Amino acid sequence: MNNYLEQKKNTHLYFQVGDSKYAINTASVLEIMKLPALDYPQKLPNNIVGLLKYNNFVINVVDIRFYLNIDVTPYNSHNELLIVKTDEVIFGIITDKIIGILPFDSALVDQIPFFDAKMVIESLYKYNNETIFIVNIYALENLLKQHSSIDSTVDIQALFPQDEASKKIMAKRTKSIAEKSSLRLVSEELHAKNKYISFNLNNDYYCIALDYVKEVLKDTSITNVPGTPDFIEGIMNLRGDYITVLNLKKFLSLPESVISDKKPVIIIKCNELKLALLIDKINELFDYQETINNERSESYYANEFIYNKTLYTVLNIEHISSDKKIIITDM
């Protein structure tokens, strides 16, 4: 039995579908994208909501609600598509929205007391008085291979937007995916080394290697600490752990041109030091497979690359976290 919780890494990406929240180990996540237009041939098995050409393969796209006997509401152009992989298969999962990334504490995981190879939900995770359902993607893989029939009278094609504006937006996304000719399948080890979380500082795009990322929060409460440098935004309480919040724009001497009530942060850990990096906007998790220069640098910036026609600057987390001007006070 492939136990999803026995993955080497215990960091999960969690998302919302309908009224419930679900999670998948980040080691199995290839990419997140806005919902593109999908193909729907007449003879498509009724456990698949569409097909997508991805990385020169045609992959299946599913909605886990069909497997859980939950009512499926219509999609729109704001839905997000999660591309995941097992050892053998790549497929897509439609979500309402991606919420963030969390390190799962095994003590808070409740195992389901019985097991069936077709069970899409493998276990439950308790977080902030909510239940997050951990998805067993290997069960989904088996169901896809078996073309398991789902009793459903839903007109799947009617679930997708019918207005011309949405169709045009989604068709443009499909074309963009097809143009990513540089994206290719590589070994699992290389996937782990080349996975990034991207974000904005003002109107520029940055990213951090996922190896350093412990958690992503779209909004958080920050307490100011008098007497600290101006690039120290304050501290935050994360489940009893006080973490220094670094205002990246001030730290990197960038202009403060974006003002928002939201305070998204990326929690990183490097050399046993944990920091919360205050940013403007969290974007996406993606793989970049080209070889880049990873030599040790004394700059705050490790390197740059172009992905999907966008220039990304990779932050040098090793150098930032070891900078002596960062004041860390024991709380």
PDB file of C-alpha atoms in Angstrom, residues 114-236:
ATOM      1  CA  PHE A 114     -10.302   1.330   7.713  1.00  0.00           C
ATOM      2  CA  PHE A 115      -8.694   1.181   4.286  1.00  0.00           C
ATOM      3  CA  ASP A 116      -9.914   0.649   0.767  1.00  0.00           C
ATOM      4  CA  ALA A 117      -7.736   1.061  -2.327  1.00  0.00           C
ATOM      5  CA  LYS A 118     -10.417   3.307  -3.854  1.00  0.00           C
ATOM      6  CA  MET A 119     -10.555   5.716  -0.897  1.00  0.00           C
ATOM      7  CA  VAL A 120      -9.695   9.185  -2.141  1.00  0.00           C
ATOM      8  CA  ILE A 121      -9.441  10.584   1.399  1.00  0.00           C
ATOM      9  CA  GLU A 122      -6.719   8.848   3.356  1.00  0.00           C
ATOM     10  CA  SER A 123      -6.613  10.781   6.631  1.00  0.00           C
ATOM     11  CA  LEU A 124      -7.699  13.972   8.370  1.00  0.00           C
ATOM     12  CA  TYR A 125      -5.655  16.906   9.654  1.00  0.00           C
ATOM     13  CA  LYS A 126      -6.793  19.275  12.402  1.00  0.00           C
ATOM     14  CA  TYR A 127      -5.776  22.897  11.812  1.00  0.00           C
ATOM     15  CA  ASN A 128      -7.225  26.048  13.441  1.00  0.00           C
ATOM     16  CA  ASN A 129     -10.382  24.186  14.488  1.00  0.00           C
ATOM     17  CA  GLU A 130     -10.887  23.038  10.902  1.00  0.00           C
ATOM     18  CA  THR A 131     -10.581  19.620   9.305  1.00  0.00           C
ATOM     19  CA  ILE A 132      -8.395  19.299   6.221  1.00  0.00           C
ATOM     20  CA  PHE A 133      -8.907  16.120   4.207  1.00  0.00           C
ATOM     21  CA  ILE A 134      -5.636  14.584   2.988  1.00  0.00           C
ATOM     22  CA  VAL A 135      -6.052  13.303  -0.552  1.00  0.00           C
ATOM     23  CA  ASN A 136      -4.574   9.942  -1.547  1.00  0.00           C
ATOM     24  CA  ILE A 137      -3.448  10.646  -5.106  1.00  0.00           C
ATOM     25  CA  TYR A 138      -2.463   6.994  -5.542  1.00  0.00           C
ATOM     26  CA  ALA A 139      -6.109   6.053  -5.063  1.00  0.00           C
ATOM     27  CA  LEU A 140      -7.007   8.604  -7.742  1.00  0.00           C
ATOM     28  CA  GLU A 141      -4.334   7.093  -9.967  1.00  0.00           C
ATOM     29  CA  ASN A 142      -5.843   3.620  -9.549  1.00  0.00           C
ATOM     30  CA  LEU A 143      -9.339   4.909 -10.280  1.00  0.00           C
ATOM     31  CA  LEU A 144      -8.101   6.615 -13.441  1.00  0.00           C
ATOM     32  CA  LYS A 145      -6.360   3.447 -14.618  1.00  0.00           C
ATOM     33  CA  GLN A 146      -9.468   1.364 -13.980  1.00  0.00           C
ATOM     34  CA  HIS A 147     -11.751   3.920 -15.672  1.00  0.00           C
ATOM     35  CA  SER A 148     -14.035   3.371 -12.702  1.00  0.00           C
ATOM     36  CA  SER A 149     -17.594   4.304 -13.447  1.00  0.00           C
ATOM     37  CA  ILE A 150     -19.233   7.022 -11.388  1.00  0.00           C
ATOM     38  CA  ASP A 151     -22.989   7.168 -11.104  1.00  0.00           C
ATOM     39  CA  SER A 152     -23.661  10.716 -12.177  1.00  0.00           C
ATOM     40  CA  THR A 153     -26.315  12.443 -14.213  1.00  0.00           C
ATOM     41  CA  VAL A 154     -24.304  15.673 -14.302  1.00  0.00           C
ATOM     42  CA  ASP A 155     -23.722  17.245 -17.707  1.00  0.00           C
ATOM     43  CA  ILE A 156     -19.976  17.807 -17.287  1.00  0.00           C
ATOM     44  CA  GLN A 157     -19.632  20.111 -20.278  1.00  0.00           C
ATOM     45  CA  ALA A 158     -22.361  22.336 -18.858  1.00  0.00           C
ATOM     46  CA  LEU A 159     -20.271  22.813 -15.690  1.00  0.00           C
ATOM     47  CA  PHE A 160     -17.775  24.936 -17.615  1.00  0.00           C
ATOM     48  CA  PRO A 161     -18.370  28.634 -18.385  1.00  0.00           C
ATOM     49  CA  GLN A 162     -20.539  29.223 -21.411  1.00  0.00           C
ATOM     50  CA  ASP A 163     -20.057  32.981 -21.818  1.00  0.00           C
ATOM     51  CA  GLU A 164     -17.712  34.111 -24.579  1.00  0.00           C
ATOM     52  CA  ALA A 165     -15.496  36.252 -22.319  1.00  0.00           C
ATOM     53  CA  SER A 166     -14.649  33.320 -20.028  1.00  0.00           C
ATOM     54  CA  LYS A 167     -14.166  30.973 -22.983  1.00  0.00           C
ATOM     55  CA  LYS A 168     -11.697  33.421 -24.533  1.00  0.00           C
ATOM     56  CA  ILE A 169      -9.713  33.758 -21.285  1.00  0.00           C
ATOM     57  CA  MET A 170      -9.531  29.997 -20.764  1.00  0.00           C
ATOM     58  CA  ALA A 171      -8.604  29.333 -24.409  1.00  0.00           C
ATOM     59  CA  LYS A 172      -5.736  31.819 -24.068  1.00  0.00           C
ATOM     60  CA  ARG A 173      -4.479  29.905 -21.018  1.00  0.00           C
ATOM     61  CA  THR A 174      -4.580  26.633 -22.939  1.00  0.00           C
ATOM     62  CA  LYS A 175      -2.523  28.200 -25.722  1.00  0.00           C
ATOM     63  CA  SER A 176       0.004  29.495 -23.176  1.00  0.00           C
ATOM     64  CA  ILE A 177       0.397  26.008 -21.694  1.00  0.00           C
ATOM     65  CA  ALA A 178       1.014  24.554 -25.147  1.00  0.00           C
ATOM     66  CA  GLU A 179       3.745  27.153 -25.755  1.00  0.00           C
ATOM     67  CA  LYS A 180       5.780  26.043 -22.737  1.00  0.00           C
ATOM     68  CA  SER A 181       8.021  23.905 -24.898  1.00  0.00           C
ATOM     69  CA  SER A 182      10.951  24.119 -22.469  1.00  0.00           C
ATOM     70  CA  LEU A 183       9.068  22.258 -19.732  1.00  0.00           C
ATOM     71  CA  ARG A 184       9.992  18.563 -19.667  1.00  0.00           C
ATOM     72  CA  LEU A 185       9.748  15.569 -17.389  1.00  0.00           C
ATOM     73  CA  VAL A 186      12.802  14.846 -15.263  1.00  0.00           C
ATOM     74  CA  SER A 187      13.654  12.676 -12.300  1.00  0.00           C
ATOM     75  CA  GLU A 188      11.903  13.144  -8.959  1.00  0.00           C
ATOM     76  CA  GLU A 189      15.158  14.368  -7.429  1.00  0.00           C
ATOM     77  CA  LEU A 190      15.461  17.174  -9.980  1.00  0.00           C
ATOM     78  CA  HIS A 191      11.825  18.121  -9.454  1.00  0.00           C
ATOM     79  CA  ALA A 192      12.540  18.613  -5.755  1.00  0.00           C
ATOM     80  CA  LYS A 193      15.583  20.773  -6.497  1.00  0.00           C
ATOM     81  CA  ASN A 194      13.835  22.967  -9.062  1.00  0.00           C
ATOM     82  CA  LYS A 195      10.502  23.705  -7.395  1.00  0.00           C
ATOM     83  CA  TYR A 196       9.840  27.343  -6.553  1.00  0.00           C
ATOM     84  CA  ILE A 197       7.206  29.473  -4.854  1.00  0.00           C
ATOM     85  CA  SER A 198       6.764  32.796  -6.657  1.00  0.00           C
ATOM     86  CA  PHE A 199       5.583  36.155  -5.359  1.00  0.00           C
ATOM     87  CA  ASN A 200       5.547  39.868  -6.087  1.00  0.00           C
ATOM     88  CA  LEU A 201       7.456  42.771  -4.602  1.00  0.00           C
ATOM     89  CA  ASN A 202       5.831  45.803  -6.211  1.00  0.00           C
ATOM     90  CA  ASN A 203       5.383  44.822  -9.869  1.00  0.00           C
ATOM     91  CA  ASP A 204       8.447  42.583 -10.061  1.00  0.00           C
ATOM     92  CA  TYR A 205       8.452  38.778  -9.799  1.00  0.00           C
ATOM     93  CA  TYR A 206      10.626  36.884  -7.339  1.00  0.00           C
ATOM     94  CA  CYS A 207      10.825  33.294  -6.184  1.00  0.00           C
ATOM     95  CA  ILE A 208      12.318  31.096  -3.479  1.00  0.00           C
ATOM     96  CA  ALA A 209      13.420  27.488  -3.758  1.00  0.00           C
ATOM     97  CA  LEU A 210      10.769  25.357  -2.060  1.00  0.00           C
ATOM     98  CA  ASP A 211      13.447  23.568  -0.024  1.00  0.00           C
ATOM     99  CA  TYR A 212      13.566  26.619   2.270  1.00  0.00           C
ATOM    100  CA  VAL A 213       9.813  27.189   2.532  1.00  0.00           C
ATOM    101  CA  LYS A 214       8.043  25.891   5.627  1.00  0.00           C
ATOM    102  CA  GLU A 215       4.687  27.622   5.271  1.00  0.00           C
ATOM    103  CA  VAL A 216       2.818  30.233   3.227  1.00  0.00           C
ATOM    104  CA  LEU A 217       0.146  32.474   4.749  1.00  0.00           C
ATOM    105  CA  LYS A 218      -1.969  34.887   2.727  1.00  0.00           C
ATOM    106  CA  ASP A 219      -2.609  37.194   5.678  1.00  0.00           C
ATOM    107  CA  THR A 220      -1.243  37.332   9.206  1.00  0.00           C
ATOM    108  CA  SER A 221      -1.232  39.476  12.331  1.00  0.00           C
ATOM    109  CA  ILE A 222       2.089  41.209  13.001  1.00  0.00           C
ATOM    110  CA  THR A 223       3.106  42.859  16.282  1.00  0.00           C
ATOM    111  CA  ASN A 224       5.473  45.830  16.082  1.00  0.00           C
ATOM    112  CA  VAL A 225       8.621  45.677  18.228  1.00  0.00           C
ATOM    113  CA  PRO A 226      10.035  49.105  19.217  1.00  0.00           C
ATOM    114  CA  GLY A 227      13.725  49.760  18.737  1.00  0.00           C
ATOM    115  CA  THR A 228      14.268  47.345  15.842  1.00  0.00           C
ATOM    116  CA  PRO A 229      15.555  48.316  12.370  1.00  0.00           C
ATOM    117  CA  ASP A 230      12.930  49.589   9.947  1.00  0.00           C
ATOM    118  CA  PHE A 231      13.176  46.432   7.814  1.00  0.00           C
ATOM    119  CA  ILE A 232      12.011  44.363  10.798  1.00  0.00           C
ATOM    120  CA  GLU A 233       8.235  44.575  10.445  1.00  0.00           C
ATOM    121  CA  GLY A 234       7.737  42.968  13.868  1.00  0.00           C
ATOM    122  CA  ILE A 235       6.995  39.485  15.156  1.00  0.00           C
ATOM    123  CA  MET A 236       4.199  37.024  14.542  1.00  0.00           C
TER     124      MET A 236
END
